[in-house]
Every structure is written in C-alpha cells, then in structure tokens.
XYZ file of N, CA, C and O in Angstrom:
556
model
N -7.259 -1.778 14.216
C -5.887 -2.161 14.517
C -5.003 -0.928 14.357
O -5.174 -0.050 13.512
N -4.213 -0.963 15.106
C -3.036 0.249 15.340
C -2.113 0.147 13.796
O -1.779 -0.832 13.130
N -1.928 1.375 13.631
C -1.133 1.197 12.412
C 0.305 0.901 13.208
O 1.044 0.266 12.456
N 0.768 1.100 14.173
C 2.293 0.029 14.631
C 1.722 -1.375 14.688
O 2.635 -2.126 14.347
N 0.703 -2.023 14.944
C 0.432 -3.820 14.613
C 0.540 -4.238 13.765
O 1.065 -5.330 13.545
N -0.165 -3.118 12.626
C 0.224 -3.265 11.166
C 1.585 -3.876 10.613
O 1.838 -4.969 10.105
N 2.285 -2.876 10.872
C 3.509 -2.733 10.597
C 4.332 -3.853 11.687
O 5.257 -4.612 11.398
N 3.878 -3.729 12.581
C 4.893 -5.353 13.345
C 4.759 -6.683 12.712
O 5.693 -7.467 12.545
N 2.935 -6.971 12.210
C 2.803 -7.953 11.102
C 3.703 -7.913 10.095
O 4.519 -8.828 9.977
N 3.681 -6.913 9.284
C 4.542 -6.925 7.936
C 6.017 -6.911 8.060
O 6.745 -7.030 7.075
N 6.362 -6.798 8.997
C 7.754 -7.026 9.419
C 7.958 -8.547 10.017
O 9.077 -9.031 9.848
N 7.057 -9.275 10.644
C 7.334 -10.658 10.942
C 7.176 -11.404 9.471
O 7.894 -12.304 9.034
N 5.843 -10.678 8.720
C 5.717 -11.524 7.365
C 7.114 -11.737 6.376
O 7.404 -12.629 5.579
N 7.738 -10.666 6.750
C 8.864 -10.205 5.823
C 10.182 -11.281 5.777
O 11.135 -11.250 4.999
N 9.860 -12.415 7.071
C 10.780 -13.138 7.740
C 10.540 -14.892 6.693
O 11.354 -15.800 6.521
N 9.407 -14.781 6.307
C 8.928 -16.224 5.501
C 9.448 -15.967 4.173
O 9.605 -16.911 3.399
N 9.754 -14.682 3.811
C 10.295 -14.287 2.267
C 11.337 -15.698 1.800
O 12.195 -16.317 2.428
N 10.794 -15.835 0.412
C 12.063 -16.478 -0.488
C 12.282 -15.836 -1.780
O 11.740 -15.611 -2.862
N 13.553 -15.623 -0.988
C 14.559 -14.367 -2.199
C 15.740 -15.139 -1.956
O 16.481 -14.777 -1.042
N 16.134 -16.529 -2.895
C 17.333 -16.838 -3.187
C 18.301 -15.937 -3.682
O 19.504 -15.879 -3.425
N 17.520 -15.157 -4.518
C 18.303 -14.383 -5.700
C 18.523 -13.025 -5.987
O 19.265 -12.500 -6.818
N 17.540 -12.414 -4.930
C 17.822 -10.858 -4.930
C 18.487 -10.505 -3.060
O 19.114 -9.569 -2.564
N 18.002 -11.638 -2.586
C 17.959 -11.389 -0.816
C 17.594 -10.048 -0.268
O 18.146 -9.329 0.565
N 16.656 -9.937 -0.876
C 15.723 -8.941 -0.488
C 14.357 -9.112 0.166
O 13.348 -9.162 -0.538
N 14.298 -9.202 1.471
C 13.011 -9.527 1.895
C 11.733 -8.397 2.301
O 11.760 -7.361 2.965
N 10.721 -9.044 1.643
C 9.667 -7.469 2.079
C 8.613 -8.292 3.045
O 8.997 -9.426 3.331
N 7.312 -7.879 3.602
C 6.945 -8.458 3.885
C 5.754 -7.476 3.976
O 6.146 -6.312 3.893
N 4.647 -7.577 4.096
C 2.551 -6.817 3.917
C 1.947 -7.594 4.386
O 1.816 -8.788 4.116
N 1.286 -6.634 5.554
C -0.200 -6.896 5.957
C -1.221 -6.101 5.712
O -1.234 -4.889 5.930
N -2.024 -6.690 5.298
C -3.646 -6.713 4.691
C -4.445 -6.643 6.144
O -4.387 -7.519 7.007
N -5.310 -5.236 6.237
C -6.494 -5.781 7.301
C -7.849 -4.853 6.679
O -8.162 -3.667 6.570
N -8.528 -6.468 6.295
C -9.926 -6.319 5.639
C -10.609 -5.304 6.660
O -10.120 -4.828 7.684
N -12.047 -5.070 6.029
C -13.352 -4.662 6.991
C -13.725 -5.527 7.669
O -14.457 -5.087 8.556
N -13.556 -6.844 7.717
C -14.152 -7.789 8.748
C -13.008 -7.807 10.037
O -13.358 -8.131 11.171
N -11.799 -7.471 9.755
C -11.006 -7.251 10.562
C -9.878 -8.157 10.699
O -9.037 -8.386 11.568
N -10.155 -8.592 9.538
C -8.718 -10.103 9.431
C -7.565 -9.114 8.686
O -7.584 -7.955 8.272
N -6.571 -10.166 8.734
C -5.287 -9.419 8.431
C -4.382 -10.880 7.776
O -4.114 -11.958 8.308
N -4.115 -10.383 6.538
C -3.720 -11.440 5.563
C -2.378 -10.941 5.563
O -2.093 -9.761 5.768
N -1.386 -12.047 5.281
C -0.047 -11.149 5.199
C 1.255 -12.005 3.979
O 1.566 -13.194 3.916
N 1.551 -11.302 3.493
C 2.384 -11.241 2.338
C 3.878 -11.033 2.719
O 4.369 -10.314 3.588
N 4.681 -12.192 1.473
C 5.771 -11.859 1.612
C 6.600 -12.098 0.177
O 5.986 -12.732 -0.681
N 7.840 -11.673 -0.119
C 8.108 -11.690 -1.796
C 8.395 -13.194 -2.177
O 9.108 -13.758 -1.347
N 8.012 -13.946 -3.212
C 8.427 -15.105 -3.640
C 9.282 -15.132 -4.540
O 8.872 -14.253 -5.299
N 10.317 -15.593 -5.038
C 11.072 -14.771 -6.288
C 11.003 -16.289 -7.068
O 10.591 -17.337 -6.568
N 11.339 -16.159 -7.941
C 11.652 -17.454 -9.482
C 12.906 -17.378 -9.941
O 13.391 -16.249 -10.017
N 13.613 -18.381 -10.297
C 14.832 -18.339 -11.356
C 13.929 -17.868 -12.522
O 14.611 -17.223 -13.318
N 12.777 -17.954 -12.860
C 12.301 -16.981 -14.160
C 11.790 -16.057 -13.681
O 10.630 -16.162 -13.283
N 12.841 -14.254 -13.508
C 12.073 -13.579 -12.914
C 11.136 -12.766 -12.683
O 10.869 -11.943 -11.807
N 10.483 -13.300 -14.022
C 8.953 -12.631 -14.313
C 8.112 -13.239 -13.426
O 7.410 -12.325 -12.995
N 7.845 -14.076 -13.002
C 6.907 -14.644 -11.914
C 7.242 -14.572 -10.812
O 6.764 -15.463 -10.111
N 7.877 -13.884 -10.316
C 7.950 -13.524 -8.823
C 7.080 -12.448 -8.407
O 7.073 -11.349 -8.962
N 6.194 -12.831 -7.226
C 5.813 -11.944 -6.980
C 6.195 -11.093 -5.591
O 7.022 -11.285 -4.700
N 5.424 -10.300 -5.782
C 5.828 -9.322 -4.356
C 5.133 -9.428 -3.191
O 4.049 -9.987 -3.356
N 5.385 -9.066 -1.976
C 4.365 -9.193 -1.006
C 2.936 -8.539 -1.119
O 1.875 -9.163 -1.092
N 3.069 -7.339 -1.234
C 1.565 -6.816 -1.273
C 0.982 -7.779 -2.310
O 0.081 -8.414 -1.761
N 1.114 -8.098 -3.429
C 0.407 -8.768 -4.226
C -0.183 -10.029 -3.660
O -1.377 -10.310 -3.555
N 1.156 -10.934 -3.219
C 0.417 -12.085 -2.360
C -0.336 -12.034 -1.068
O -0.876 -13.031 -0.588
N -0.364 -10.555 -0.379
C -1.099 -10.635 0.690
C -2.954 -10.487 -0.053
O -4.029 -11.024 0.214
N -2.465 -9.427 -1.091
C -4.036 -8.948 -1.397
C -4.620 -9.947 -2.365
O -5.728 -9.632 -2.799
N -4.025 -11.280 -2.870
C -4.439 -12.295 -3.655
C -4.754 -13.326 -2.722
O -5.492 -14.265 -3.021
N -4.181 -13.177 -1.511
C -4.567 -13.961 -0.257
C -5.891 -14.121 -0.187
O -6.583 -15.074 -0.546
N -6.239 -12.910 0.403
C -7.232 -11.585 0.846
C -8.710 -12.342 -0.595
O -9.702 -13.066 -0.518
N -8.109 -11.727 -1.505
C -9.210 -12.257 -2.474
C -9.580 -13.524 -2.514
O -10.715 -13.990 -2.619
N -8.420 -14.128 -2.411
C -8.678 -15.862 -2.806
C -10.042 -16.916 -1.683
O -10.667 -17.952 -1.910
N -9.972 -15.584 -0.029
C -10.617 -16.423 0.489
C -12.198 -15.596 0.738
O -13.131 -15.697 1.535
N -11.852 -14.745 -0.458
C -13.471 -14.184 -0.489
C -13.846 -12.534 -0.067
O -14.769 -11.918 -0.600
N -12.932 -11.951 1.007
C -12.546 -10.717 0.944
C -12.339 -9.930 0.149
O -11.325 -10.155 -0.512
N -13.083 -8.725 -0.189
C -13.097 -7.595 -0.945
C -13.011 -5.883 -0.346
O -12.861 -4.890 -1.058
N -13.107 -5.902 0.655
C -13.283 -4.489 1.766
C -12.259 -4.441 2.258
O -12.193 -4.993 3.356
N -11.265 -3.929 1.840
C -10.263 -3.540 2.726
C -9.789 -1.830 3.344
O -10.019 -0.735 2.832
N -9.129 -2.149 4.502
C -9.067 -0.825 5.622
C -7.892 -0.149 5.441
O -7.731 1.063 5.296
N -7.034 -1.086 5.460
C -5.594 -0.437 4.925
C -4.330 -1.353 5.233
O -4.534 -2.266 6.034
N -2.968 -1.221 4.666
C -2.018 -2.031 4.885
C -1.071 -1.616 4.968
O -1.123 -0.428 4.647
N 0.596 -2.143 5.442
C 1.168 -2.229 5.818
C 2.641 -2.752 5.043
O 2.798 -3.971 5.096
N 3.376 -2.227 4.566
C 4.731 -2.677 3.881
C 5.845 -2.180 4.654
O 5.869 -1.116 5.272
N 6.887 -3.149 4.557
C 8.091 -3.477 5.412
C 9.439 -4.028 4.668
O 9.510 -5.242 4.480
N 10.740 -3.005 4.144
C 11.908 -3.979 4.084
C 12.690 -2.995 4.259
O 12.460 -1.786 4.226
N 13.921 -3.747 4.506
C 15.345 -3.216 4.985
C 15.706 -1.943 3.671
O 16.503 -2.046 2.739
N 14.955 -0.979 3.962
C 15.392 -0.117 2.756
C 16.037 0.970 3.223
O 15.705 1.053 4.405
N 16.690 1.749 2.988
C 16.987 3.296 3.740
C 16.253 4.098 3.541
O 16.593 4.988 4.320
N 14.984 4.611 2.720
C 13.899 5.101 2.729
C 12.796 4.150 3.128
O 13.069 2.953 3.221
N 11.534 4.595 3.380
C 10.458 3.597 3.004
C 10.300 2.697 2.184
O 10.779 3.012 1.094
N 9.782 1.577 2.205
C 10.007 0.907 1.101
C 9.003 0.688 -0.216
O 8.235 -0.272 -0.285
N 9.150 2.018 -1.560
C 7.569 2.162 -2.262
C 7.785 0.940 -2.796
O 8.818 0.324 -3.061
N 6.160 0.591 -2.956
C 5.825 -0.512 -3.687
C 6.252 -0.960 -5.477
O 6.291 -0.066 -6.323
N 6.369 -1.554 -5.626
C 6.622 -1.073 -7.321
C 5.599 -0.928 -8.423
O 4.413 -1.092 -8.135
N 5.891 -0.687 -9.441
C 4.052 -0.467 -10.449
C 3.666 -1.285 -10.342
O 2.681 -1.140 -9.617
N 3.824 -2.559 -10.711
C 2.449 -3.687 -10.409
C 1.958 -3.739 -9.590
O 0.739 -3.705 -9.759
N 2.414 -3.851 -8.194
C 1.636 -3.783 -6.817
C 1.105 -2.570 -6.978
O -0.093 -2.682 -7.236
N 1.523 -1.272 -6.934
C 0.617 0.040 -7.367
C -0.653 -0.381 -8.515
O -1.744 0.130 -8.261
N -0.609 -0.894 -9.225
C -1.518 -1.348 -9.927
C -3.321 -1.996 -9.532
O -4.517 -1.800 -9.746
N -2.137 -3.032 -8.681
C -3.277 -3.859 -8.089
C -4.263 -3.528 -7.239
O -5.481 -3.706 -7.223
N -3.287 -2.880 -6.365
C -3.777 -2.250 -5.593
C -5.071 -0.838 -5.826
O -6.026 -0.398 -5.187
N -4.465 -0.576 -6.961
C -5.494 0.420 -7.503
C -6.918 -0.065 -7.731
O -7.999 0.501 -7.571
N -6.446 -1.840 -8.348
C -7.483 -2.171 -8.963
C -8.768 -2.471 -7.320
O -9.953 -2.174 -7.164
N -7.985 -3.007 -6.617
C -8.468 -3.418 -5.487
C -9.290 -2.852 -4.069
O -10.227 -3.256 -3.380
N -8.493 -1.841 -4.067
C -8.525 -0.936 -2.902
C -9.489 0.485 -3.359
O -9.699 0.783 -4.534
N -9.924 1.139 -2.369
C -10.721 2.477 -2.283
C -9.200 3.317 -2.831
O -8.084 3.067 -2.377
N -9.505 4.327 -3.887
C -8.436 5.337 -3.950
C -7.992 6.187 -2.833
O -6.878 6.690 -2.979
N -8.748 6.501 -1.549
C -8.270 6.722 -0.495
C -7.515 6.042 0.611
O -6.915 6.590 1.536
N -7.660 4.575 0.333
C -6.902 3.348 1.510
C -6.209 4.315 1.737
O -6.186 5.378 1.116
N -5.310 3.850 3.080
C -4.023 4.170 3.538
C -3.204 3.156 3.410
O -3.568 2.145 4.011
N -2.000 3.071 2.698
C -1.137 2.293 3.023
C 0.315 3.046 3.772
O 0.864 4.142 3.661
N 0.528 1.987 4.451
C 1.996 2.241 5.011
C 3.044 1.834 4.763
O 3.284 0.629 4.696
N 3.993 2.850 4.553
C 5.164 2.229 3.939
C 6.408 1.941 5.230
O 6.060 1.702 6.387
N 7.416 1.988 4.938
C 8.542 1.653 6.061
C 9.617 0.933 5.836
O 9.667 0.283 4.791
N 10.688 0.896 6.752
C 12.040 0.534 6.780
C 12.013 -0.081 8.007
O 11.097 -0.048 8.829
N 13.553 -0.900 8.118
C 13.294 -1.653 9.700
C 14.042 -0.337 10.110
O 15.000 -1.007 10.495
N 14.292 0.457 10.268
C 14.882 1.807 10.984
C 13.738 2.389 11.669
O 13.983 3.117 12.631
N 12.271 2.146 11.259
C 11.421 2.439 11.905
C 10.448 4.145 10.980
O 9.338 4.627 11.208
N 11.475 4.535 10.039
C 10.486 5.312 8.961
C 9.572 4.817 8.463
O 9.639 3.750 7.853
N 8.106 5.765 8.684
C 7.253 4.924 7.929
C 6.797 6.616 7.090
O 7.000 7.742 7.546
N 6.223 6.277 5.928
C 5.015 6.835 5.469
C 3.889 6.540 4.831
O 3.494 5.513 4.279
N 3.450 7.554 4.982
C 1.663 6.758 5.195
C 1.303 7.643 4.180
O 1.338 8.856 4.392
N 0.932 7.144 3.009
C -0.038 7.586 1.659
C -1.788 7.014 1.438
O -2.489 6.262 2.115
N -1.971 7.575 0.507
C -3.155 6.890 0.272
C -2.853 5.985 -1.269
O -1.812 6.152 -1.905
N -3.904 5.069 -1.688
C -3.590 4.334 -2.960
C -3.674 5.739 -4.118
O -2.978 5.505 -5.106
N -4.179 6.728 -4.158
C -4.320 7.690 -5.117
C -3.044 8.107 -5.275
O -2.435 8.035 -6.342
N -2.482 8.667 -3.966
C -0.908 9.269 -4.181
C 0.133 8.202 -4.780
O 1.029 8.508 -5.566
N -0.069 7.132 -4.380
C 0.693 5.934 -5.008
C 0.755 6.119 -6.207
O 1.605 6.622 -6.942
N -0.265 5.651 -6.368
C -0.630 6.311 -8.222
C -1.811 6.737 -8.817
O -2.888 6.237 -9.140
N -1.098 8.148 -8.870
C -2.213 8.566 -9.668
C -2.729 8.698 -10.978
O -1.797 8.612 -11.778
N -4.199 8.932 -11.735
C -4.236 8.979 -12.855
C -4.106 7.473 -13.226
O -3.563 7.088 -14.261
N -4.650 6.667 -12.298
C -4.350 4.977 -12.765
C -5.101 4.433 -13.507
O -6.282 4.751 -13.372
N -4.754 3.389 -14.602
C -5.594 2.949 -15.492
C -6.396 2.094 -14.477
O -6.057 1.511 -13.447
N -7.834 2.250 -15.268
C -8.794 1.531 -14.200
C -10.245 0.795 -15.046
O -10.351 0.947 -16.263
N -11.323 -0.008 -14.237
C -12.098 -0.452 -14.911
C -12.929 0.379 -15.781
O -13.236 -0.160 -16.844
N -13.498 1.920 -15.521
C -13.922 2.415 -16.623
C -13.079 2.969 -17.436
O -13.472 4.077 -17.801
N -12.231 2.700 -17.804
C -11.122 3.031 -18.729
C -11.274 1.478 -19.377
O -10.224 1.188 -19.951
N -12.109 0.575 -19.439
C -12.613 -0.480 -20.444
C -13.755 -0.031 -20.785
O -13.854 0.079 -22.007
N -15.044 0.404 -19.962
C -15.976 0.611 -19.955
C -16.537 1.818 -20.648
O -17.702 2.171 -20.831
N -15.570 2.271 -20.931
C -15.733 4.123 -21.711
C -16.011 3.204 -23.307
O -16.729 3.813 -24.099
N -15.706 2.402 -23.578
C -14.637 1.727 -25.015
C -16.869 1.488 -25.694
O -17.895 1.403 -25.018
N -16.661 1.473 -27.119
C -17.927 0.945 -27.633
C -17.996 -0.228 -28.124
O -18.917 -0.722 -28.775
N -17.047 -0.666 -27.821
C -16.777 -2.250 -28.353
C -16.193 -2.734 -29.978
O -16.298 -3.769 -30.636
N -15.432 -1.180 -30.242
C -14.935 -1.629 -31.474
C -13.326 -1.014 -31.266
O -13.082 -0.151 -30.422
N -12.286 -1.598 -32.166
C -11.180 -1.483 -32.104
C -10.809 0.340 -32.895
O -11.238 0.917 -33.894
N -9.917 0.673 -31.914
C -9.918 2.287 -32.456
C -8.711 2.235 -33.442
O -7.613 1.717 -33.240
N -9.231 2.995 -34.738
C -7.987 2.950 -35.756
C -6.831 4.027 -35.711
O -5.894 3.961 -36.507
C-alpha cells in the first residue's frame, strides 16, 4: 500500500474520533504483513487517564484479532507540525513493532514525516530489560 493510502485512511479514521473534551481528533492506520489495515481513532473519558489514543486503538485492534507482523502506519491530526505520537503510544509501539517500522506522521496541511519506531524512541525500555533481571529484587 502507498504510503498516501495510508495516510488517506488515517485521516478518514480521524473523522469517528470522540473528543468531547479536548476536540482534538487524530486518527491511525495499521497495515499488517497479511495486508489488512486496522484503523484507530482517539477515545477520550471524563476520567482522563483512560483515554486512549489512536495508534493505540488501531494496534490493540490489530492484536485483538490475532495480528502480530506489522509493515508500517500512518498518523493524522490537525496539527501545524506533524502530529508526534505521545510516550505511551511510543511505547507500545516499541513494544509491538520491528525497531525499524516506518511510521508516518502528518497534518491535514499535507506535512508528513516519516521515521522509524527507533527514532521515535530511542533507548526504549523493552522485554529484555525484564529478562536481563535474576529474579530477585535489587537493593
């Protein structure tokens, strides 16, 4: 898939957003190795610790229906720069994705940039950063 399809997905996804409270709409598409394309948009809470973001709900999508291989994705909101993801989605994504993915970032102005999950964040805490551990608490 063209990285502009990408990005036309995550810009229609961006349209299902519910943001009573920030009115900020984002919107992510996900396209696995099998070639599907899951797509995300922000949910927000009057408690606003449980809101989540689009990339998160696209790539919990993505997992939920058994998908693990993904190619690369796509983020979209009315920002005047690109729109970066924030640490948790950087997170997840770390946890999820090849440190090389490409993701795309963007504005509806039509800026995009295109990183990989490493540049996102680097130096990310990760599964052998449990796995280093000997199973006792460090004093």
């Amino acid at each position: 898939m063209s990285k502009e399809l990408l990005l036309s997905k995550a810009k229609e996804a961006r349209k299902r957003a519910y943001v009573p409270y920030s009115t900020f709409h984002v919107g992510a598409a996900l396209q696995t190795k099998n070639g599907n394309i899951y797509l995300g948009c922000n949910i927000e809470n009057a408690a606003y610790p449980v809101t989540c973001c689009a990339e998160r709900v696209a790539i919990f999508k993505a997992i939920s229906e058994g998908e693990t291989e993904f190619v690369e994705m796509a983020v979209v909101a009315d920002t005047e720069r690109p729109v970066p993801p924030c640490g948790s989605c950087r997170q997840v994504m770390s946890e999820f994705f090849a440190q090389t993915m490409t993701v795309h970032i963007s504005n509806l102005q039509g800026e995009v940039k295109t990183m990989s999950v490493e540049q996102l964040l680097p130096f990310s805490f990760s599964s052998q950063d449990l796995s280093d551990r000997d199973g006792k608490v460090s004093e």
